[in-house]
Structure formats: C-alpha cells, structure tokens
Amino acid sequence: MPDRLRVEVAGRQLEISNLDKVLYPRAGFTKGEVLDYYTRIAPTLLPYLDGRPLTRTRYPDGVDGISFFEKNAPAGTPDWVRTVRLPVPGSSRNREKIDFIVVEELATVVWLANLAALELHTPQWRVDEDGRALDPDQLVVDLDPGPPAGLPQCFEVALLMRERLAADGLECAAKTSGKKGMQLVVPLPGDEGANEVSGYAKAVAEELAGRHPRLIVAKMAKQLRPGKVFIDWSQNNAFKTTVVPYSLRAGETPTVSAPLAWDEVEAGELTAADLTPSVVLDRVATLGDLLQGGQ
C-alpha cells in the first residue's frame, strides 16, 4: 500500500498516510483501523462535536510514544475546516487567544484521525455562528475511582447521583471514560453560566460525599481518594474539557468512551476493556445512541 493516498471524503480532497502504522502495539491496531473506526462512527459522533471547540490528544508514534495536547489549529489546517478564535487563559505560549477547530463534517474527522488525534475532548458549551461562546448546555460529572476502587464502585456512585439529580428534576445519561472511570451527562437549557453550573455540581458532590463518606469524596486532594470515588464537579469550569462520547482512548488496547444503558450500570458487569471500537460500532448498530435514548 502506498505511504500516501489522495482521497475524497464527502466532496473534500485530503491526503491520508501511513495506514499500516501500528498505533496500539500490544493490540496491533493500526492507523488505518483508527481511520476506519472514526469514519464509521462519525454519524453518531458528529453531534457531540458540533459547535464545540476541540482539544485533541495526538499520538503520532502510537500510544507508547510521545503524545501531546493540541488546542490550536495546526499549520496546514485545510481552509474548509472551521476555526474560531477564543481566549485561553494560561496558554503555554502566553497567547491571549488561539484558533480552535470546530468539527462540523466527516472530512474533518478523517483529517484529524490521519493526524493521529486519537482522543477528542470538548467543553460543556458551544459557540454560536459568529464564534461567540454560549452558556453551557450540559452538566458533566466525572467519576474517578482511587485504587483499589474501580468501575464497579463508579457504577454504584452513578446510581446515587442519578437519584439525587432526579430529585431536582434532572435526567442524566451514563458513559464510560474509556479508561478507569465514567461520566454522567445532564442536558441543560443553556440559560445559566458556567460558574452557576459548576457551583451546583460541587454542592451535589459534597452532599453525596457527606452521605456516603466511605464511598465518595468531593475534594480534589489525592490523599483522600484511595478506595473511594472522586466526583469531579470541576469539569464544568468553562476552561475544562471532557472526553467526547465515542472518542477512542489511548491505552494498551483501543477502547472507547462508550454510552451505557442504565440497566448495564445496575448490572455492573461491563469493563472498559469490553468496549472496543468494533464492539461499540455493533452496539450503535443494534442499540442506537444510548445518550440520546437509544434501544
């Protein structure tokens, strides 16, 4: 197979390369397989990227090589890729604003996958047509287990969180992080700022930690976490990002941040390793998008 190929994706011309390059050495999972997964999952993935400034984690030499976070649009970004200029406090290069990529179409997904952007992360808010940041349209809590706690304990906390949110009239959906933890996603009307949303998430986390001190911690201090699940409410800070549903994760084997049905959370039998790209594609084909009421 040639090292470089010119392809047409939904009317866009782009170049893909090194399809045989192994990006997950222990699994023998190649760049071509990464491109195949992202191409096939794109119809389900795109709504979660639309309008959201994207942060990528790139692994040009595979998951065992050097990786880096990338917020700004890299040199050579095609002119058909949407970018928005937004402020980034604390930028490593001291820039007040940088140009973020906003993914709107399949060709951009393929272009990013070709850059070995394995992991995709977005904030809880979108931009409007003029590139202005809107108020958050979702609340996210990250459930991060401190060993020896793991995903089973996250499932237990997720059920407690679902019950607590329901008391305030809020519905949430569950997904794995693709690694050791999981996230709960709560749709919002978008009429409150990030500070208010983050404050609410913190209050709920602290309330649950007070009720279940042997299981839950709501403070960030790492020495408090062993054997407990940290409810990370800070994901709702305007400058924080969370891994996107259906994003690949970098690890020994390729796994996916995959939506779960609540009966799967209640059963507590799935592991992150079960949710591989092929499994997730099959789940979408049979169950639909569980974050959007599939099944």
PDB file of C-alpha atoms in Angstrom:
ATOM      1  CA  MET A   1       0.000   0.000   0.000  1.00  0.00           C
ATOM      2  CA  PRO A   2       1.372   3.476  -0.855  1.00  0.00           C
ATOM      3  CA  ASP A   3       2.570   5.602   2.078  1.00  0.00           C
ATOM      4  CA  ARG A   4       0.268   8.443   0.995  1.00  0.00           C
ATOM      5  CA  LEU A   5      -3.131   8.399  -0.654  1.00  0.00           C
ATOM      6  CA  ARG A   6      -5.289  11.184  -2.042  1.00  0.00           C
ATOM      7  CA  VAL A   7      -8.910  10.556  -1.132  1.00  0.00           C
ATOM      8  CA  GLU A   8     -12.230  12.307  -1.454  1.00  0.00           C
ATOM      9  CA  VAL A   9     -14.383  12.438   1.665  1.00  0.00           C
ATOM     10  CA  ALA A  10     -17.871  13.880   1.238  1.00  0.00           C
ATOM     11  CA  GLY A  11     -16.636  16.176  -1.506  1.00  0.00           C
ATOM     12  CA  ARG A  12     -13.430  17.232   0.271  1.00  0.00           C
ATOM     13  CA  GLN A  13      -9.989  16.346  -1.047  1.00  0.00           C
ATOM     14  CA  LEU A  14      -7.411  15.288   1.519  1.00  0.00           C
ATOM     15  CA  GLU A  15      -4.344  13.136   1.935  1.00  0.00           C
ATOM     16  CA  ILE A  16      -4.052  10.190   4.301  1.00  0.00           C
ATOM     17  CA  SER A  17      -0.815   8.412   5.070  1.00  0.00           C
ATOM     18  CA  ASN A  18       0.906   5.505   6.800  1.00  0.00           C
ATOM     19  CA  LEU A  19      -2.235   3.410   7.125  1.00  0.00           C
ATOM     20  CA  ASP A  20      -0.218   0.341   8.135  1.00  0.00           C
ATOM     21  CA  LYS A  21       1.476   2.158  11.025  1.00  0.00           C
ATOM     22  CA  VAL A  22       0.652   0.438  14.310  1.00  0.00           C
ATOM     23  CA  LEU A  23      -0.650   2.941  16.869  1.00  0.00           C
ATOM     24  CA  TYR A  24      -1.623   0.412  19.562  1.00  0.00           C
ATOM     25  CA  PRO A  25       1.343  -2.010  19.557  1.00  0.00           C
ATOM     26  CA  ARG A  26       0.004  -4.530  22.076  1.00  0.00           C
ATOM     27  CA  ALA A  27      -3.170  -4.931  20.044  1.00  0.00           C
ATOM     28  CA  GLY A  28      -1.623  -4.485  16.586  1.00  0.00           C
ATOM     29  CA  PHE A  29      -4.244  -1.784  15.923  1.00  0.00           C
ATOM     30  CA  THR A  30      -3.185   0.354  13.000  1.00  0.00           C
ATOM     31  CA  LYS A  31      -3.742   3.905  11.861  1.00  0.00           C
ATOM     32  CA  GLY A  32      -5.910   2.528   9.066  1.00  0.00           C
ATOM     33  CA  GLU A  33      -8.140   0.887  11.684  1.00  0.00           C
ATOM     34  CA  VAL A  34      -8.322   4.181  13.608  1.00  0.00           C
ATOM     35  CA  LEU A  35      -9.451   5.917  10.412  1.00  0.00           C
ATOM     36  CA  ASP A  36     -11.963   3.152   9.734  1.00  0.00           C
ATOM     37  CA  TYR A  37     -13.458   3.431  13.226  1.00  0.00           C
ATOM     38  CA  TYR A  38     -13.765   7.217  13.161  1.00  0.00           C
ATOM     39  CA  THR A  39     -15.239   7.161   9.662  1.00  0.00           C
ATOM     40  CA  ARG A  40     -17.876   4.603  10.616  1.00  0.00           C
ATOM     41  CA  ILE A  41     -18.771   6.160  13.974  1.00  0.00           C
ATOM     42  CA  ALA A  42     -18.831   9.721  12.573  1.00  0.00           C
ATOM     43  CA  PRO A  43     -22.621   9.965  12.024  1.00  0.00           C
ATOM     44  CA  THR A  44     -23.125   9.249  15.736  1.00  0.00           C
ATOM     45  CA  LEU A  45     -20.077  11.186  16.913  1.00  0.00           C
ATOM     46  CA  LEU A  46     -20.582  14.426  14.980  1.00  0.00           C
ATOM     47  CA  PRO A  47     -23.498  15.814  17.046  1.00  0.00           C
ATOM     48  CA  TYR A  48     -21.246  15.735  20.133  1.00  0.00           C
ATOM     49  CA  LEU A  49     -18.535  17.725  18.329  1.00  0.00           C
ATOM     50  CA  ASP A  50     -20.754  20.221  16.526  1.00  0.00           C
ATOM     51  CA  GLY A  51     -20.239  23.760  17.772  1.00  0.00           C
ATOM     52  CA  ARG A  52     -17.709  22.782  20.454  1.00  0.00           C
ATOM     53  CA  PRO A  53     -14.073  23.981  20.405  1.00  0.00           C
ATOM     54  CA  LEU A  54     -11.981  20.834  20.197  1.00  0.00           C
ATOM     55  CA  THR A  55      -8.906  19.787  22.144  1.00  0.00           C
ATOM     56  CA  ARG A  56      -7.074  16.770  20.789  1.00  0.00           C
ATOM     57  CA  THR A  57      -4.505  14.389  22.236  1.00  0.00           C
ATOM     58  CA  ARG A  58      -2.218  13.281  19.423  1.00  0.00           C
ATOM     59  CA  TYR A  59      -0.060  10.161  19.327  1.00  0.00           C
ATOM     60  CA  PRO A  60       1.995  10.431  16.122  1.00  0.00           C
ATOM     61  CA  ASP A  61       4.200   7.491  17.130  1.00  0.00           C
ATOM     62  CA  GLY A  62       1.470   5.431  18.753  1.00  0.00           C
ATOM     63  CA  VAL A  63       0.285   5.123  22.323  1.00  0.00           C
ATOM     64  CA  ASP A  64       3.744   4.082  23.563  1.00  0.00           C
ATOM     65  CA  GLY A  65       5.385   7.144  22.025  1.00  0.00           C
ATOM     66  CA  ILE A  66       5.377  10.829  22.847  1.00  0.00           C
ATOM     67  CA  SER A  67       1.915  12.411  22.938  1.00  0.00           C
ATOM     68  CA  PHE A  68       0.765  15.997  23.206  1.00  0.00           C
ATOM     69  CA  PHE A  69      -2.371  18.033  23.766  1.00  0.00           C
ATOM     70  CA  GLU A  70      -3.303  20.335  20.938  1.00  0.00           C
ATOM     71  CA  LYS A  71      -5.853  23.120  21.227  1.00  0.00           C
ATOM     72  CA  ASN A  72      -4.818  25.393  18.380  1.00  0.00           C
ATOM     73  CA  ALA A  73      -5.376  24.635  14.709  1.00  0.00           C
ATOM     74  CA  PRO A  74      -2.055  23.248  13.448  1.00  0.00           C
ATOM     75  CA  ALA A  75      -0.095  24.521  10.464  1.00  0.00           C
ATOM     76  CA  GLY A  76      -1.569  23.154   7.275  1.00  0.00           C
ATOM     77  CA  THR A  77      -5.147  23.111   8.521  1.00  0.00           C
ATOM     78  CA  PRO A  78      -7.358  22.956   5.391  1.00  0.00           C
ATOM     79  CA  ASP A  79      -9.258  26.128   4.652  1.00  0.00           C
ATOM     80  CA  TRP A  80     -12.561  24.218   4.769  1.00  0.00           C
ATOM     81  CA  VAL A  81     -12.069  23.300   8.438  1.00  0.00           C
ATOM     82  CA  ARG A  82     -13.977  25.684  10.711  1.00  0.00           C
ATOM     83  CA  THR A  83     -11.913  27.546  13.293  1.00  0.00           C
ATOM     84  CA  VAL A  84     -12.923  30.026  15.979  1.00  0.00           C
ATOM     85  CA  ARG A  85     -10.652  32.413  17.868  1.00  0.00           C
ATOM     86  CA  LEU A  86     -11.203  32.211  21.608  1.00  0.00           C
ATOM     87  CA  PRO A  87      -9.387  33.330  24.767  1.00  0.00           C
ATOM     88  CA  VAL A  88      -7.302  30.748  26.574  1.00  0.00           C
ATOM     89  CA  PRO A  89      -6.069  31.929  29.999  1.00  0.00           C
ATOM     90  CA  GLY A  90      -2.808  30.288  30.963  1.00  0.00           C
ATOM     91  CA  SER A  91      -1.855  29.351  27.409  1.00  0.00           C
ATOM     92  CA  SER A  92       1.597  27.775  27.377  1.00  0.00           C
ATOM     93  CA  ARG A  93       2.811  30.379  24.922  1.00  0.00           C
ATOM     94  CA  ASN A  94       1.165  33.253  26.754  1.00  0.00           C
ATOM     95  CA  ARG A  95      -1.198  33.991  23.909  1.00  0.00           C
ATOM     96  CA  GLU A  96      -4.437  35.666  24.833  1.00  0.00           C
ATOM     97  CA  LYS A  97      -6.383  33.922  22.079  1.00  0.00           C
ATOM     98  CA  ILE A  98      -5.880  30.904  19.845  1.00  0.00           C
ATOM     99  CA  ASP A  99      -7.715  29.398  16.901  1.00  0.00           C
ATOM    100  CA  PHE A 100      -9.701  26.322  17.901  1.00  0.00           C
ATOM    101  CA  ILE A 101     -11.004  23.724  15.478  1.00  0.00           C
ATOM    102  CA  VAL A 102     -14.754  23.130  15.462  1.00  0.00           C
ATOM    103  CA  VAL A 103     -15.679  19.836  13.796  1.00  0.00           C
ATOM    104  CA  GLU A 104     -18.712  20.079  11.548  1.00  0.00           C
ATOM    105  CA  GLU A 105     -18.284  17.323   8.970  1.00  0.00           C
ATOM    106  CA  LEU A 106     -16.935  13.856   8.259  1.00  0.00           C
ATOM    107  CA  ALA A 107     -13.924  15.135   6.324  1.00  0.00           C
ATOM    108  CA  THR A 108     -12.648  16.981   9.414  1.00  0.00           C
ATOM    109  CA  VAL A 109     -12.988  13.814  11.500  1.00  0.00           C
ATOM    110  CA  VAL A 110     -10.948  11.880   8.914  1.00  0.00           C
ATOM    111  CA  TRP A 111      -8.341  14.654   8.677  1.00  0.00           C
ATOM    112  CA  LEU A 112      -7.896  14.637  12.471  1.00  0.00           C
ATOM    113  CA  ALA A 113      -7.692  10.842  12.627  1.00  0.00           C
ATOM    114  CA  ASN A 114      -4.956  10.979   9.983  1.00  0.00           C
ATOM    115  CA  LEU A 115      -3.020  13.283  12.351  1.00  0.00           C
ATOM    116  CA  ALA A 116      -3.257  10.516  14.990  1.00  0.00           C
ATOM    117  CA  ALA A 117      -5.601  12.637  17.098  1.00  0.00           C
ATOM    118  CA  LEU A 118      -6.823   9.588  18.984  1.00  0.00           C
ATOM    119  CA  GLU A 119      -8.585  11.375  21.846  1.00  0.00           C
ATOM    120  CA  LEU A 120     -11.141  14.149  21.383  1.00  0.00           C
ATOM    121  CA  HIS A 121     -12.128  16.485  24.234  1.00  0.00           C
ATOM    122  CA  THR A 122     -14.635  19.355  24.357  1.00  0.00           C
ATOM    123  CA  PRO A 123     -16.002  21.844  26.914  1.00  0.00           C
ATOM    124  CA  GLN A 124     -19.601  21.816  28.159  1.00  0.00           C
ATOM    125  CA  TRP A 125     -20.536  24.789  25.953  1.00  0.00           C
ATOM    126  CA  ARG A 126     -20.779  25.609  22.274  1.00  0.00           C
ATOM    127  CA  VAL A 127     -20.093  28.632  20.115  1.00  0.00           C
ATOM    128  CA  ASP A 128     -22.696  30.383  18.003  1.00  0.00           C
ATOM    129  CA  GLU A 129     -22.476  31.039  14.260  1.00  0.00           C
ATOM    130  CA  ASP A 130     -20.301  34.088  14.926  1.00  0.00           C
ATOM    131  CA  GLY A 131     -17.892  32.130  17.120  1.00  0.00           C
ATOM    132  CA  ARG A 132     -19.077  33.597  20.436  1.00  0.00           C
ATOM    133  CA  ALA A 133     -19.098  31.293  23.460  1.00  0.00           C
ATOM    134  CA  LEU A 134     -22.557  30.389  24.742  1.00  0.00           C
ATOM    135  CA  ASP A 135     -23.612  29.300  28.226  1.00  0.00           C
ATOM    136  CA  PRO A 136     -23.150  25.584  28.957  1.00  0.00           C
ATOM    137  CA  ASP A 137     -25.774  23.265  27.521  1.00  0.00           C
ATOM    138  CA  GLN A 138     -24.756  20.302  29.641  1.00  0.00           C
ATOM    139  CA  LEU A 139     -23.507  19.478  33.112  1.00  0.00           C
ATOM    140  CA  VAL A 140     -20.890  16.736  33.386  1.00  0.00           C
ATOM    141  CA  VAL A 141     -19.569  14.971  36.461  1.00  0.00           C
ATOM    142  CA  ASP A 142     -16.536  12.745  36.184  1.00  0.00           C
ATOM    143  CA  LEU A 143     -16.404   9.717  38.470  1.00  0.00           C
ATOM    144  CA  ASP A 144     -12.751   8.967  39.139  1.00  0.00           C
ATOM    145  CA  PRO A 145     -12.002   5.871  41.254  1.00  0.00           C
ATOM    146  CA  GLY A 146      -8.987   5.772  43.539  1.00  0.00           C
ATOM    147  CA  PRO A 147      -7.465   2.268  43.610  1.00  0.00           C
ATOM    148  CA  PRO A 148      -8.398  -0.275  44.783  1.00  0.00           C
ATOM    149  CA  ALA A 149     -11.800   1.172  43.822  1.00  0.00           C
ATOM    150  CA  GLY A 150     -12.677   0.773  40.151  1.00  0.00           C
ATOM    151  CA  LEU A 151     -15.525   0.872  37.693  1.00  0.00           C
ATOM    152  CA  PRO A 152     -17.884  -1.204  39.904  1.00  0.00           C
ATOM    153  CA  GLN A 153     -17.704   1.495  42.569  1.00  0.00           C
ATOM    154  CA  CYS A 154     -18.270   4.150  39.888  1.00  0.00           C
ATOM    155  CA  PHE A 155     -21.449   2.333  38.868  1.00  0.00           C
ATOM    156  CA  GLU A 156     -22.622   2.468  42.479  1.00  0.00           C
ATOM    157  CA  VAL A 157     -21.946   6.211  42.710  1.00  0.00           C
ATOM    158  CA  ALA A 158     -23.575   6.811  39.324  1.00  0.00           C
ATOM    159  CA  LEU A 159     -26.839   5.326  40.595  1.00  0.00           C
ATOM    160  CA  LEU A 160     -26.700   7.522  43.694  1.00  0.00           C
ATOM    161  CA  MET A 161     -26.012  10.572  41.540  1.00  0.00           C
ATOM    162  CA  ARG A 162     -28.865   9.721  39.176  1.00  0.00           C
ATOM    163  CA  GLU A 163     -31.277   9.519  42.123  1.00  0.00           C
ATOM    164  CA  ARG A 164     -30.025  12.814  43.571  1.00  0.00           C
ATOM    165  CA  LEU A 165     -30.280  14.663  40.259  1.00  0.00           C
ATOM    166  CA  ALA A 166     -33.765  13.272  39.666  1.00  0.00           C
ATOM    167  CA  ALA A 167     -34.837  14.894  42.938  1.00  0.00           C
ATOM    168  CA  ASP A 168     -34.087  18.243  41.244  1.00  0.00           C
ATOM    169  CA  GLY A 169     -35.910  17.238  38.081  1.00  0.00           C
ATOM    170  CA  LEU A 170     -32.727  16.492  36.109  1.00  0.00           C
ATOM    171  CA  GLU A 171     -32.108  13.457  33.932  1.00  0.00           C
ATOM    172  CA  CYS A 172     -28.624  12.132  33.253  1.00  0.00           C
ATOM    173  CA  ALA A 173     -27.040   9.646  30.883  1.00  0.00           C
ATOM    174  CA  ALA A 174     -24.012   7.491  31.623  1.00  0.00           C
ATOM    175  CA  LYS A 175     -20.873   6.672  29.690  1.00  0.00           C
ATOM    176  CA  THR A 176     -17.510   5.155  30.439  1.00  0.00           C
ATOM    177  CA  SER A 177     -14.450   7.356  30.275  1.00  0.00           C
ATOM    178  CA  GLY A 178     -12.824   4.622  28.220  1.00  0.00           C
ATOM    179  CA  LYS A 179     -10.280   4.176  30.978  1.00  0.00           C
ATOM    180  CA  LYS A 180     -10.857   3.525  34.675  1.00  0.00           C
ATOM    181  CA  GLY A 181     -13.835   5.788  35.366  1.00  0.00           C
ATOM    182  CA  MET A 182     -17.030   7.153  33.874  1.00  0.00           C
ATOM    183  CA  GLN A 183     -19.027  10.328  33.335  1.00  0.00           C
ATOM    184  CA  LEU A 184     -22.618  11.386  33.770  1.00  0.00           C
ATOM    185  CA  VAL A 185     -24.040  13.901  31.314  1.00  0.00           C
ATOM    186  CA  VAL A 186     -27.010  16.133  32.162  1.00  0.00           C
ATOM    187  CA  PRO A 187     -28.640  18.193  29.367  1.00  0.00           C
ATOM    188  CA  LEU A 188     -29.263  21.819  30.347  1.00  0.00           C
ATOM    189  CA  PRO A 189     -31.387  24.576  28.785  1.00  0.00           C
ATOM    190  CA  GLY A 190     -28.313  26.798  28.441  1.00  0.00           C
ATOM    191  CA  ASP A 191     -29.609  29.714  30.485  1.00  0.00           C
ATOM    192  CA  GLU A 192     -27.055  29.647  33.316  1.00  0.00           C
ATOM    193  CA  GLY A 193     -23.351  30.424  33.293  1.00  0.00           C
ATOM    194  CA  ALA A 194     -20.503  28.005  33.925  1.00  0.00           C
ATOM    195  CA  ASN A 195     -19.952  29.325  37.460  1.00  0.00           C
ATOM    196  CA  GLU A 196     -23.553  28.570  38.433  1.00  0.00           C
ATOM    197  CA  VAL A 197     -23.467  25.106  36.863  1.00  0.00           C
ATOM    198  CA  SER A 198     -20.130  24.289  38.462  1.00  0.00           C
ATOM    199  CA  GLY A 199     -21.385  25.530  41.833  1.00  0.00           C
ATOM    200  CA  TYR A 200     -24.446  23.295  41.627  1.00  0.00           C
ATOM    201  CA  ALA A 201     -22.348  20.260  40.669  1.00  0.00           C
ATOM    202  CA  LYS A 202     -19.999  20.936  43.582  1.00  0.00           C
ATOM    203  CA  ALA A 203     -22.886  21.233  46.050  1.00  0.00           C
ATOM    204  CA  VAL A 204     -24.383  17.910  44.908  1.00  0.00           C
ATOM    205  CA  ALA A 205     -20.982  16.186  45.058  1.00  0.00           C
ATOM    206  CA  GLU A 206     -20.363  17.467  48.587  1.00  0.00           C
ATOM    207  CA  GLU A 207     -23.841  16.411  49.678  1.00  0.00           C
ATOM    208  CA  LEU A 208     -23.321  12.862  48.419  1.00  0.00           C
ATOM    209  CA  ALA A 209     -19.844  12.695  49.939  1.00  0.00           C
ATOM    210  CA  GLY A 210     -21.368  13.687  53.280  1.00  0.00           C
ATOM    211  CA  ARG A 211     -23.981  10.950  52.992  1.00  0.00           C
ATOM    212  CA  HIS A 212     -21.577   8.240  51.800  1.00  0.00           C
ATOM    213  CA  PRO A 213     -18.148   9.099  53.235  1.00  0.00           C
ATOM    214  CA  ARG A 214     -16.766   5.576  52.824  1.00  0.00           C
ATOM    215  CA  LEU A 215     -17.561   5.535  49.117  1.00  0.00           C
ATOM    216  CA  ILE A 216     -17.402   9.118  47.837  1.00  0.00           C
ATOM    217  CA  VAL A 217     -15.015  12.052  48.082  1.00  0.00           C
ATOM    218  CA  ALA A 218     -15.705  15.517  46.667  1.00  0.00           C
ATOM    219  CA  LYS A 219     -12.346  17.145  47.430  1.00  0.00           C
ATOM    220  CA  MET A 220      -9.515  17.084  44.902  1.00  0.00           C
ATOM    221  CA  ALA A 221      -6.743  16.135  47.340  1.00  0.00           C
ATOM    222  CA  LYS A 222      -5.320  12.859  46.057  1.00  0.00           C
ATOM    223  CA  GLN A 223      -4.519  11.552  49.522  1.00  0.00           C
ATOM    224  CA  LEU A 224      -8.274  11.377  50.202  1.00  0.00           C
ATOM    225  CA  ARG A 225      -9.075   9.222  47.170  1.00  0.00           C
ATOM    226  CA  PRO A 226      -7.725   5.675  47.769  1.00  0.00           C
ATOM    227  CA  GLY A 227     -10.624   3.219  47.812  1.00  0.00           C
ATOM    228  CA  LYS A 228     -13.177   5.938  47.041  1.00  0.00           C
ATOM    229  CA  VAL A 229     -14.747   7.570  44.001  1.00  0.00           C
ATOM    230  CA  PHE A 230     -13.950  11.226  43.462  1.00  0.00           C
ATOM    231  CA  ILE A 231     -16.898  13.138  41.999  1.00  0.00           C
ATOM    232  CA  ASP A 232     -15.065  15.673  39.878  1.00  0.00           C
ATOM    233  CA  TRP A 233     -17.506  18.556  39.638  1.00  0.00           C
ATOM    234  CA  SER A 234     -14.791  20.854  38.234  1.00  0.00           C
ATOM    235  CA  GLN A 235     -15.387  19.508  34.719  1.00  0.00           C
ATOM    236  CA  ASN A 236     -17.967  22.295  34.459  1.00  0.00           C
ATOM    237  CA  ASN A 237     -15.369  25.042  34.667  1.00  0.00           C
ATOM    238  CA  ALA A 238     -15.583  26.991  31.409  1.00  0.00           C
ATOM    239  CA  PHE A 239     -11.974  26.148  30.548  1.00  0.00           C
ATOM    240  CA  LYS A 240     -12.141  22.418  31.336  1.00  0.00           C
ATOM    241  CA  THR A 241     -12.823  19.729  28.754  1.00  0.00           C
ATOM    242  CA  THR A 242     -14.192  16.176  28.907  1.00  0.00           C
ATOM    243  CA  VAL A 243     -13.580  13.278  26.572  1.00  0.00           C
ATOM    244  CA  VAL A 244     -16.272  13.166  23.891  1.00  0.00           C
ATOM    245  CA  PRO A 245     -18.715  10.243  23.654  1.00  0.00           C
ATOM    246  CA  TYR A 246     -17.393   7.692  21.151  1.00  0.00           C
ATOM    247  CA  SER A 247     -13.836   9.034  21.296  1.00  0.00           C
ATOM    248  CA  LEU A 248     -11.039   6.485  21.287  1.00  0.00           C
ATOM    249  CA  ARG A 249      -8.770   6.373  24.331  1.00  0.00           C
ATOM    250  CA  ALA A 250      -5.066   5.702  24.409  1.00  0.00           C
ATOM    251  CA  GLY A 251      -4.071   2.625  26.387  1.00  0.00           C
ATOM    252  CA  GLU A 252      -2.657  -0.844  25.952  1.00  0.00           C
ATOM    253  CA  THR A 253      -5.625  -1.702  23.759  1.00  0.00           C
ATOM    254  CA  PRO A 254      -8.005   0.617  21.901  1.00  0.00           C
ATOM    255  CA  THR A 255     -11.062   1.364  24.000  1.00  0.00           C
ATOM    256  CA  VAL A 256     -13.889   3.850  23.570  1.00  0.00           C
ATOM    257  CA  SER A 257     -15.671   6.320  25.836  1.00  0.00           C
ATOM    258  CA  ALA A 258     -18.964   4.493  25.365  1.00  0.00           C
ATOM    259  CA  PRO A 259     -22.516   5.313  26.434  1.00  0.00           C
ATOM    260  CA  LEU A 260     -24.199   2.815  28.738  1.00  0.00           C
ATOM    261  CA  ALA A 261     -27.798   1.838  29.365  1.00  0.00           C
ATOM    262  CA  TRP A 262     -28.874   2.221  32.970  1.00  0.00           C
ATOM    263  CA  ASP A 263     -29.630  -1.492  33.253  1.00  0.00           C
ATOM    264  CA  GLU A 264     -25.965  -2.084  32.342  1.00  0.00           C
ATOM    265  CA  VAL A 265     -24.901   0.295  35.124  1.00  0.00           C
ATOM    266  CA  GLU A 266     -27.190  -1.530  37.535  1.00  0.00           C
ATOM    267  CA  ALA A 267     -25.804  -4.915  36.478  1.00  0.00           C
ATOM    268  CA  GLY A 268     -22.267  -3.624  36.928  1.00  0.00           C
ATOM    269  CA  GLU A 269     -20.674  -6.232  34.682  1.00  0.00           C
ATOM    270  CA  LEU A 270     -19.096  -4.224  31.851  1.00  0.00           C
ATOM    271  CA  THR A 271     -15.475  -3.138  31.941  1.00  0.00           C
ATOM    272  CA  ALA A 272     -13.690  -0.512  29.861  1.00  0.00           C
ATOM    273  CA  ALA A 273     -11.790  -3.318  28.106  1.00  0.00           C
ATOM    274  CA  ASP A 274     -15.107  -4.748  26.872  1.00  0.00           C
ATOM    275  CA  LEU A 275     -15.901  -1.581  24.921  1.00  0.00           C
ATOM    276  CA  THR A 276     -13.568  -1.814  21.945  1.00  0.00           C
ATOM    277  CA  PRO A 277     -14.128   0.036  18.656  1.00  0.00           C
ATOM    278  CA  SER A 278     -15.734  -2.983  16.971  1.00  0.00           C
ATOM    279  CA  VAL A 279     -17.990  -3.643  19.956  1.00  0.00           C
ATOM    280  CA  VAL A 280     -19.099  -0.010  20.115  1.00  0.00           C
ATOM    281  CA  LEU A 281     -19.880   0.045  16.398  1.00  0.00           C
ATOM    282  CA  ASP A 282     -22.021  -3.074  16.871  1.00  0.00           C
ATOM    283  CA  ARG A 283     -23.740  -1.517  19.889  1.00  0.00           C
ATOM    284  CA  VAL A 284     -24.652   1.596  17.930  1.00  0.00           C
ATOM    285  CA  ALA A 285     -25.989  -0.538  15.089  1.00  0.00           C
ATOM    286  CA  THR A 286     -28.209  -2.575  17.429  1.00  0.00           C
ATOM    287  CA  LEU A 287     -28.961  -0.210  20.342  1.00  0.00           C
ATOM    288  CA  GLY A 288     -28.675   3.204  18.732  1.00  0.00           C
ATOM    289  CA  ASP A 289     -27.116   6.113  20.603  1.00  0.00           C
ATOM    290  CA  LEU A 290     -27.761   5.387  24.262  1.00  0.00           C
ATOM    291  CA  LEU A 291     -27.048   9.010  25.207  1.00  0.00           C
ATOM    292  CA  GLN A 292     -29.988  10.014  23.047  1.00  0.00           C
ATOM    293  CA  GLY A 293     -32.453   7.432  24.301  1.00  0.00           C
ATOM    294  CA  GLY A 294     -31.381   4.543  22.085  1.00  0.00           C
ATOM    295  CA  GLN A 295     -32.694   0.991  22.462  1.00  0.00           C
TER     296      GLN A 295
END
